[in-house]
Coordinates of C-alpha atoms in Angstrom, one line a residue:
X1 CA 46.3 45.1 59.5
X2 CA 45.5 42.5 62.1
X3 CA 45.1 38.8 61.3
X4 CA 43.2 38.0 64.6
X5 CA 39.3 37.9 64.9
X6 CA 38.2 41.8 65.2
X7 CA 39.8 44.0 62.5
X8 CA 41.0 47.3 62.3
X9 CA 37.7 48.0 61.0
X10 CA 35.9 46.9 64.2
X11 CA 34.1 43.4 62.4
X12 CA 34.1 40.7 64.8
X13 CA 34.2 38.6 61.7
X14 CA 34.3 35.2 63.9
X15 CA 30.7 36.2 65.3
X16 CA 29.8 37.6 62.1
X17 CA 30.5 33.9 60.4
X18 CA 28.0 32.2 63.2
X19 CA 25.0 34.0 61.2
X20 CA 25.9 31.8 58.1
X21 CA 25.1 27.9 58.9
X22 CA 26.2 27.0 55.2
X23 CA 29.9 28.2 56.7
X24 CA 30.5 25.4 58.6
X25 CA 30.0 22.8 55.9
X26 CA 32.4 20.4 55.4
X27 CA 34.1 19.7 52.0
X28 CA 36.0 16.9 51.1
X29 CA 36.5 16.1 55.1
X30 CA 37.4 20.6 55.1
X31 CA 35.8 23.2 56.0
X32 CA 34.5 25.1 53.2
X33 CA 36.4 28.5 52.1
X34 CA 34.2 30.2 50.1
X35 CA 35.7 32.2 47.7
X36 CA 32.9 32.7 44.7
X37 CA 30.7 35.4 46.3
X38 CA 30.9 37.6 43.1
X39 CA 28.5 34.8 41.2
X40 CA 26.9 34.8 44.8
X41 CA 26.4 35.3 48.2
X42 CA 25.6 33.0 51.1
X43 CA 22.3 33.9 53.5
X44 CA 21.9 34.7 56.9
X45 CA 19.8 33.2 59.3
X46 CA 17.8 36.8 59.4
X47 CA 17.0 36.3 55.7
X48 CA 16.6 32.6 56.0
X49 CA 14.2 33.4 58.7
X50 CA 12.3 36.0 56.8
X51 CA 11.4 33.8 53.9
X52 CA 10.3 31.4 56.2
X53 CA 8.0 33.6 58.0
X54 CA 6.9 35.1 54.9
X55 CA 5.7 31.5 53.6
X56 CA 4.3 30.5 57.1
X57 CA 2.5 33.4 58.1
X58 CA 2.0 35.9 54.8
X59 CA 1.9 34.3 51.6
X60 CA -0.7 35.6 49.5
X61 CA -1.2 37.2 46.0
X62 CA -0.2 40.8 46.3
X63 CA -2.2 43.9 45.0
X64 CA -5.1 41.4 44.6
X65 CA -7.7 40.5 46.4
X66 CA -8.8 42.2 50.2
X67 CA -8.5 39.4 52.4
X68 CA -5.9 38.9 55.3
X69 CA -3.3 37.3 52.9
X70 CA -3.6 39.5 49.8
X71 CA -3.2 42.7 52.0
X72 CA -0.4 41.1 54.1
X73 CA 2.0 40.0 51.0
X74 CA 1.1 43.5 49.6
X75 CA 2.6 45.0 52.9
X76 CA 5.9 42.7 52.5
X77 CA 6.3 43.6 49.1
X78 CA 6.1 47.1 49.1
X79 CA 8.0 46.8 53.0
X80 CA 10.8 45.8 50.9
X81 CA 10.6 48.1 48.2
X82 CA 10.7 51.3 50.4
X83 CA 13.7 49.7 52.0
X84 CA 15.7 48.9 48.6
X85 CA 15.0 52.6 48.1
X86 CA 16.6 54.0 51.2
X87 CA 19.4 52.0 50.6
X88 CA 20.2 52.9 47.7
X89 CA 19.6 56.7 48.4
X90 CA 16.9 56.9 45.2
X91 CA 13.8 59.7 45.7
X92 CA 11.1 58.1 45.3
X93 CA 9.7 54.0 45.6
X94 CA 7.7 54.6 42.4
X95 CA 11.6 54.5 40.9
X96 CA 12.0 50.9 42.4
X97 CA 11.1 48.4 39.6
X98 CA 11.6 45.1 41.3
X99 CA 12.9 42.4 38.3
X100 CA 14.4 38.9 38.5
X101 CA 18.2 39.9 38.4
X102 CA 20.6 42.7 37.5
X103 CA 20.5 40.6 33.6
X104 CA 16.4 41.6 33.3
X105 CA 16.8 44.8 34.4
X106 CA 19.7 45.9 31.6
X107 CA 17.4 44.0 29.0
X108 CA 14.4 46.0 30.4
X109 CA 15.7 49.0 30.1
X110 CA 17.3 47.9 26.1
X111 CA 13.6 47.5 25.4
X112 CA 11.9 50.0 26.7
X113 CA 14.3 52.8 26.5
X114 CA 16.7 51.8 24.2
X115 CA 14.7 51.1 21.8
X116 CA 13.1 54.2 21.2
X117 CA 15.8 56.2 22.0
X118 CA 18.6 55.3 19.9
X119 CA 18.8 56.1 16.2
X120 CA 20.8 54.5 12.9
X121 CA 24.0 56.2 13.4
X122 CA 23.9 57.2 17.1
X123 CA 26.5 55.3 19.3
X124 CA 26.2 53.5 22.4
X125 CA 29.4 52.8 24.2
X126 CA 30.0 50.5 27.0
X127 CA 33.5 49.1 28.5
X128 CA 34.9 46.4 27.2
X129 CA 35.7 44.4 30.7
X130 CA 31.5 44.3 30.5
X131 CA 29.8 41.3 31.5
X132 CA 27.7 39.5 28.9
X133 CA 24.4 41.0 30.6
X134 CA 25.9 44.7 29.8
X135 CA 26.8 43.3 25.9
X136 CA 24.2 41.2 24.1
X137 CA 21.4 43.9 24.9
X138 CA 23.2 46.7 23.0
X139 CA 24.9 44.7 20.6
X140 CA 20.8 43.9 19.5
X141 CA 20.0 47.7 19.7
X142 CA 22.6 48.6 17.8
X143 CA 21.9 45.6 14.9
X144 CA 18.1 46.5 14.8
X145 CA 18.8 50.5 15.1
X146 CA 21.8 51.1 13.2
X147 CA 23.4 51.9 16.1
X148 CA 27.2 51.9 16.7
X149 CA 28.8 49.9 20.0
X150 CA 31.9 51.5 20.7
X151 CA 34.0 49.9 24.0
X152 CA 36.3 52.2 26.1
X153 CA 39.0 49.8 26.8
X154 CA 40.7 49.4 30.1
X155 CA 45.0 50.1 30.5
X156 CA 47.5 47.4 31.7
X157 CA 46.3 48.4 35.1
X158 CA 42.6 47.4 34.8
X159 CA 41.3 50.8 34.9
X160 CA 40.0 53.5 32.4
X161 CA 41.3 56.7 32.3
X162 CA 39.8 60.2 31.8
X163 CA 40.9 60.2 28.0
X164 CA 40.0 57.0 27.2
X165 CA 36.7 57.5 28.1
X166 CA 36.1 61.7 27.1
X167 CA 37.4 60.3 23.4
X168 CA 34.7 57.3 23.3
X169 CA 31.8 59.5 24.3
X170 CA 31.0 62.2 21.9
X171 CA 28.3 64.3 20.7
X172 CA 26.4 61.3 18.8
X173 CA 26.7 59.3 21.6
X174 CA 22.9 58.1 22.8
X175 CA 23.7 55.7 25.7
X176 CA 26.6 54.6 28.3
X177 CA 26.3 51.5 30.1
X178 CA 28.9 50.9 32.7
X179 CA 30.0 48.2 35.8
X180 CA 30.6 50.4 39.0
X181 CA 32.7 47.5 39.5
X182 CA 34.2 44.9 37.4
X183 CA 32.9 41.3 37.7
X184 CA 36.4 39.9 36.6
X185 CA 38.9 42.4 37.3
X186 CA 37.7 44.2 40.6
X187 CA 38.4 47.5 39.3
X188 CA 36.1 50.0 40.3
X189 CA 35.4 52.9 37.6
X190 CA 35.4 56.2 38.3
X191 CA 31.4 56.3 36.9
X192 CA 30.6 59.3 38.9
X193 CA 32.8 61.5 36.5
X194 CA 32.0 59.1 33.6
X195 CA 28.3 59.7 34.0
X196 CA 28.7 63.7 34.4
X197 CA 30.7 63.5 31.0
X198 CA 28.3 61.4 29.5
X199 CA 25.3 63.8 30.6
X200 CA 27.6 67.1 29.1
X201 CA 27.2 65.1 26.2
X202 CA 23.5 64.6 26.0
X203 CA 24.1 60.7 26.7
X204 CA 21.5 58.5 29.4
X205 CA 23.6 57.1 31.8
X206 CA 23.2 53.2 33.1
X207 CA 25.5 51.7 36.0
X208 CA 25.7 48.1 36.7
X209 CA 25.9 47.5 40.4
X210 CA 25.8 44.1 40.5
X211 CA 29.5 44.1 42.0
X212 CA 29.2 47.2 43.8
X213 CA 26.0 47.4 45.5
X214 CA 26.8 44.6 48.6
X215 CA 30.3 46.1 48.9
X216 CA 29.9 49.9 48.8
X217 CA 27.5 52.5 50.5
X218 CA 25.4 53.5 47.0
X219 CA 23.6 56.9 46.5
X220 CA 22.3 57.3 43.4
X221 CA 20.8 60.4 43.8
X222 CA 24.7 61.6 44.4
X223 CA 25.5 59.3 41.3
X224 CA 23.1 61.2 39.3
X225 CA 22.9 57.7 36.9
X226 CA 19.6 57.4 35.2
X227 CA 19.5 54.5 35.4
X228 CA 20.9 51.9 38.6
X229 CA 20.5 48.0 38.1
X230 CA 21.5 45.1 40.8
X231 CA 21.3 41.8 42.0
X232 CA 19.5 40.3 45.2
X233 CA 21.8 37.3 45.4
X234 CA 25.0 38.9 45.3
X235 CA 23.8 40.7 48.6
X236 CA 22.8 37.9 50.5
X237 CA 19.3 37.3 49.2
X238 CA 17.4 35.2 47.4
X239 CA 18.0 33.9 44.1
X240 CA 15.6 35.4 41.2
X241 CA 15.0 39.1 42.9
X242 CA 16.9 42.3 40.8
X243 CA 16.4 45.9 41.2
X244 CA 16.2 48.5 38.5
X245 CA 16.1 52.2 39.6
X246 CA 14.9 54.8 36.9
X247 CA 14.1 58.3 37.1
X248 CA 11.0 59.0 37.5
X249 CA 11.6 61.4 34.1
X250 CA 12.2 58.3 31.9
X251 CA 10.2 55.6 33.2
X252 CA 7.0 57.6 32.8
X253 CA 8.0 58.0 29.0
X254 CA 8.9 54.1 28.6
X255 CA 7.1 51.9 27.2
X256 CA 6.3 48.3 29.1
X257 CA 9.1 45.6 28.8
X258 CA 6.5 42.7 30.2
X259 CA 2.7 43.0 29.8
X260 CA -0.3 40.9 31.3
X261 CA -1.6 41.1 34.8
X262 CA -0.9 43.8 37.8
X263 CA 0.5 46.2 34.9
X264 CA -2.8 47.7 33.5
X265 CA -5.1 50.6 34.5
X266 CA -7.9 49.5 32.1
X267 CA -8.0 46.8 29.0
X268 CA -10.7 46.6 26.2
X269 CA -11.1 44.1 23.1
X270 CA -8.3 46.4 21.0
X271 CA -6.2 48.4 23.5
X272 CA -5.3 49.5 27.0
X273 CA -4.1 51.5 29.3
X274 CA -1.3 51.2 32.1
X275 CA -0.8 51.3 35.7
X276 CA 1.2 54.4 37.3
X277 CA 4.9 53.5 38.2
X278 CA 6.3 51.0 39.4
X279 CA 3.6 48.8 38.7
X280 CA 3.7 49.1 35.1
X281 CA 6.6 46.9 34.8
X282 CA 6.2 44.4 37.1
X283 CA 3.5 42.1 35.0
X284 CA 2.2 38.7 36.5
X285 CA 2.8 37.5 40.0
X286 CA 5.8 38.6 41.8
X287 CA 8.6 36.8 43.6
X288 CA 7.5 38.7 46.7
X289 CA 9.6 36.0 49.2
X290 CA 12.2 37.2 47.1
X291 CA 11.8 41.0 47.9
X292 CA 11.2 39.5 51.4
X293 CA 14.6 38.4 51.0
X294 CA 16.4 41.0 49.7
X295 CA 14.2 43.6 52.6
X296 CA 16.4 41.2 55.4
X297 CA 19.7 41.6 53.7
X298 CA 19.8 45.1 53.7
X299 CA 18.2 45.3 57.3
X300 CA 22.0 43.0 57.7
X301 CA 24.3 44.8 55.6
X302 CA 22.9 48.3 57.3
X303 CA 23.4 46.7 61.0
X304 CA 27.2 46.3 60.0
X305 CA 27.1 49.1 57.9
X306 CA 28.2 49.3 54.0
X307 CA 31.8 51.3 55.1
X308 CA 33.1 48.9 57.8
X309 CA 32.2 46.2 55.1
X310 CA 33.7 48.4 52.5
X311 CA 37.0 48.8 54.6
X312 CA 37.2 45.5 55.8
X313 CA 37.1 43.7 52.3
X314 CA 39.8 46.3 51.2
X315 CA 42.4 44.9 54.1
X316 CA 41.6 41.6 53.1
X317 CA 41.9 42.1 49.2
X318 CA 45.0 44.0 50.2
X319 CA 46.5 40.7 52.3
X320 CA 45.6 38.6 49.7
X321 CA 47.4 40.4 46.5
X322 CA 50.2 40.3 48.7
X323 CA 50.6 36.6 49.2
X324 CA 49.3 35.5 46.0
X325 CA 52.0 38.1 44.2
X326 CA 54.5 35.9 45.9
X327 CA 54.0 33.3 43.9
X328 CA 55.6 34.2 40.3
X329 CA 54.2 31.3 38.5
X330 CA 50.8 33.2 38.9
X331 CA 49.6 35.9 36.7
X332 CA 47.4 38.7 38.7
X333 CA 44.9 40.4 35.9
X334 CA 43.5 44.0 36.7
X335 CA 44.6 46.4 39.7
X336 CA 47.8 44.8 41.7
X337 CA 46.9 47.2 44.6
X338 CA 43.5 47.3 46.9
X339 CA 43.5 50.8 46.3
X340 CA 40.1 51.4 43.9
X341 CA 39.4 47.8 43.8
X342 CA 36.8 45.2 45.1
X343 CA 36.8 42.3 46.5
X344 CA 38.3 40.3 43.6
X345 CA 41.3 38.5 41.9
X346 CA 41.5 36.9 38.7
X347 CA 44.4 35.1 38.3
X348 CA 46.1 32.1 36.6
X349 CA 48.3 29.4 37.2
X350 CA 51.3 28.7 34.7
X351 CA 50.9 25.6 33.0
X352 CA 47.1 24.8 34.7
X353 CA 44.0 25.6 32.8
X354 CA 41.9 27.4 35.1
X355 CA 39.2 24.7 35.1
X356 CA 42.1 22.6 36.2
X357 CA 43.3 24.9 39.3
X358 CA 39.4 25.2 40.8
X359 CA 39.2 21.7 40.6
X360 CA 42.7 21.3 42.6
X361 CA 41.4 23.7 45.2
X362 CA 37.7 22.1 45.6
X363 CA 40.1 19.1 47.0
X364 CA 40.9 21.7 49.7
X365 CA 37.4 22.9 50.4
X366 CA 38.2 26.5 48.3
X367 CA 35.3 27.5 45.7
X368 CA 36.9 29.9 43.2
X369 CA 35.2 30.5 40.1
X370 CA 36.7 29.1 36.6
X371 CA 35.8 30.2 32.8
X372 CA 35.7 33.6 31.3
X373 CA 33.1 35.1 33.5
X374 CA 30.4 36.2 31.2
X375 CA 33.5 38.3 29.9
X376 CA 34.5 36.7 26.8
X377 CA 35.4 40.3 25.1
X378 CA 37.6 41.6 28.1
X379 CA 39.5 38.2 27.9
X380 CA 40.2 38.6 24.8
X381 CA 41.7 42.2 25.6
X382 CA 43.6 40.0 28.2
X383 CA 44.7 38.0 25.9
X384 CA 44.0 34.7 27.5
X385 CA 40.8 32.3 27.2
X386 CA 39.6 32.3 30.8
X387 CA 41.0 32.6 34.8
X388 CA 40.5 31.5 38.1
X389 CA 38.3 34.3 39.9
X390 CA 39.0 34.4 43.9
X391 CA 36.2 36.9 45.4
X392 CA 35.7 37.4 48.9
X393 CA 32.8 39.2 50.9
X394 CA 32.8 40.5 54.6
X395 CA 32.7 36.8 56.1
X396 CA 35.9 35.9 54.8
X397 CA 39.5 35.4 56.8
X398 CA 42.8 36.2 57.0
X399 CA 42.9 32.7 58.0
X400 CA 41.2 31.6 54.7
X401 CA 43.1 33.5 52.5
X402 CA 46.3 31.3 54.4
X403 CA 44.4 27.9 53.5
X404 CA 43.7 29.3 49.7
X405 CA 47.4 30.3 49.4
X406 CA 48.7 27.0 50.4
X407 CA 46.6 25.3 47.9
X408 CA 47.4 27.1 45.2
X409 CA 51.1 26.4 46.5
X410 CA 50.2 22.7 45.6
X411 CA 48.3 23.2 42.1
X412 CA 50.8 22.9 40.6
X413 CA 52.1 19.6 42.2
X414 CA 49.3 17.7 42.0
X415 CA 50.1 17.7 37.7
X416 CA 54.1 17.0 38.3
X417 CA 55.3 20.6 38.1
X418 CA 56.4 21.1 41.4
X419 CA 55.5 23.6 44.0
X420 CA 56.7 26.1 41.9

């Protein structure tokens, strides 16, 4: 492990960090550490640049209209779409539904699968460390279905073994929906061997990559999941852009989610008919800048390439649960090692509510999350209310990780406990 510049990895992090002007921003007279990239990422100047260009040279309605504009946003759009595809390792761009976030998607694929899919009695089981967009969609299928929600629960270390989940999947069970990587605990499930169990038994198999996909090489063709869902702003994108990838096999079968324009073949007074995949689901105008967006982040993320950024956030997750697992009057939730975890810590302070220790830390120029996380199940599991959520991405510093210790050193200072 090296704490200079260029890592053992090879990232000249230091002239990675010069692509990101919002970096050098100033906070409370500091520079800013930014340490909240799991609710989302900062942008490039390649992607800022590409929106721009996109608005100053190709706007336009796409799939309508011939004229220079129409045919050029059409080109962007669909650019990007063969791009997401690539990098995600899926067959074919017809299985590229572009969405507004890695929420829609999940809520898509509730309606229009789910649905029709799942019986009164059938099960559908999901882990409990689940973020609220993995929850409220099959907590409604199961109430208007008869359905039963069953959790496979995580162990003292974060992670879920091979019998928790083989006794939560079963013969009845219609539909597993699972985080490749936890949103508040880091962990990352083993949901290669969780979706082959869940296909043995005759279950459709959903990942969440919202915390995986900017962090990890993904193929899900090697994944076999039915179903893969993400976010564009958690990979250095544009707010309001989400992927869901189908197989072909089921999103022929499924019925719209959205309907109005762009999604039909033909309409008449009483019925219609639908346009051939993807278009289908993506009704109305699209956020095409968006797709623009997301296009140039993966053109970024593939010229550093997904292992080096894999590697790298490892060391630094590595350095960090050392130096924070100094301090015992903080509590580390979730996996204690780097080993099989992202790029995230929740932690809290004793004494400090965790609103109370992001507040402390904003003084320094650190941005940590605070709350429950869109997790309110998994912290009750954890028995607490909420945490303080340190996540870092492939910008971050040894040096950063320094500043953030120190502060934390002084959290509990600034309310008359001491350092310590």
């Amino acid at each position: 492990m090296s704490n200079g510049n260029v890592i053992q990895t090879g990232l000249d992090v230091e002239k990675i960090r010069k692509d990101f002007p919002i970096l050098s921003i100033k906070v409370n007279g500091k520079r800013l550490v930014y340490f909240d990239n799991g609710a989302t990422t900062q942008k490039p100047l390649s992607v800022i640049k590409a929106v721009e260009n996109y608005n100053e040279n190709l706007n336009g309605n796409p799939h309508r209209g011939a004229h220079y504009l129409g045919v050029t946003s059409t080109e962007a759009y669909e650019k990007a779409r063969e791009k997401v595809r690539a990098f995600i390792g899926a067959e074919k761009s017809s299985e590229i539904i572009f969405t507004r976030n890695t929420t829609e998607s999940l809520n898509l694929i509730a309606y229009s699968y789910g649905l029709n899919a799942v019986s009164k009695g059938d099960e559908i089981v999901i882990a409990i460390s689940e973020h609220h967009s993995n929850i409220l969609p099959w907590q409604m299928i199961s109430k208007v279905k008869g359905a039963v929600l069953k959790y496979m629960y995580t162990d003292e270390n974060g992670r879920i073994s091979e019998e928790e989940y083989k006794s939560k999947i079963t013969d009845k069970t219609k539909i597993v929906s699972i985080a490749q990587v936890s949103n508040v605990l880091g962990t990352k499930y083993p949901v290669k061997e969780i979706v082959k169990y869940a296909h043995e038994k005759g279950a459709v198999a959903i990942v969440d990559g919202a915390q995986s996909t900017p962090h990890m090489k993904i193929d899900v063709s090697d994944l076999d999941a039915d179903f893969f869902v993400f976010s564009g702003h958690k990979m250095l994108a544009s707010m309001g852009i989400g992927v869901l990838y189908g197989k072909e096999k089921f999103l022929l079968d499924m019925t719209p989610f959205l309907r109005g324009g762009d999604m039909i073949e033909y309409v008449t007074e009483q019925d219609a008919t639908f346009a051939e995949l993807p278009f289908k689901f993506e009704a109305g105008t699209q956020n095409v800048e968006g797709a623009v967006s997301l296009g140039a982040a993966i053109d970024y993320l593939n010229s550093i390439g997904l292992d080096k950024i894999e590697a790298y956030e490892e060391e630094l997750t590595e350095y960090a649960l050392e130096k924070i697992s100094a301090l015992d009057y903080v509590t580390v939730y979730g996996p204690k090692t780097a080993k099989g975890k992202g790029g995230i810590i929740s932690f809290n302070v004793k004494d400090v509510h965790p609103h109370d220790v992001a507040t402390i830390l904003n003084n320094y120029g650190i941005a940590v999350r605070s709350g429950h996380h869109c997790a309110q199940p998994l912290m009750k599991h954890l028995g607490i209310q909420a945490s303080s959520r340190a996540s870092f991405y492939f910008y971050n510093t040894y040096e950063e990780i320094d500043q953030f210790i120190e502060a934390l050193k002084n959290v509990r200072k600034w309310l008359g406990y001491g350092r310590s």
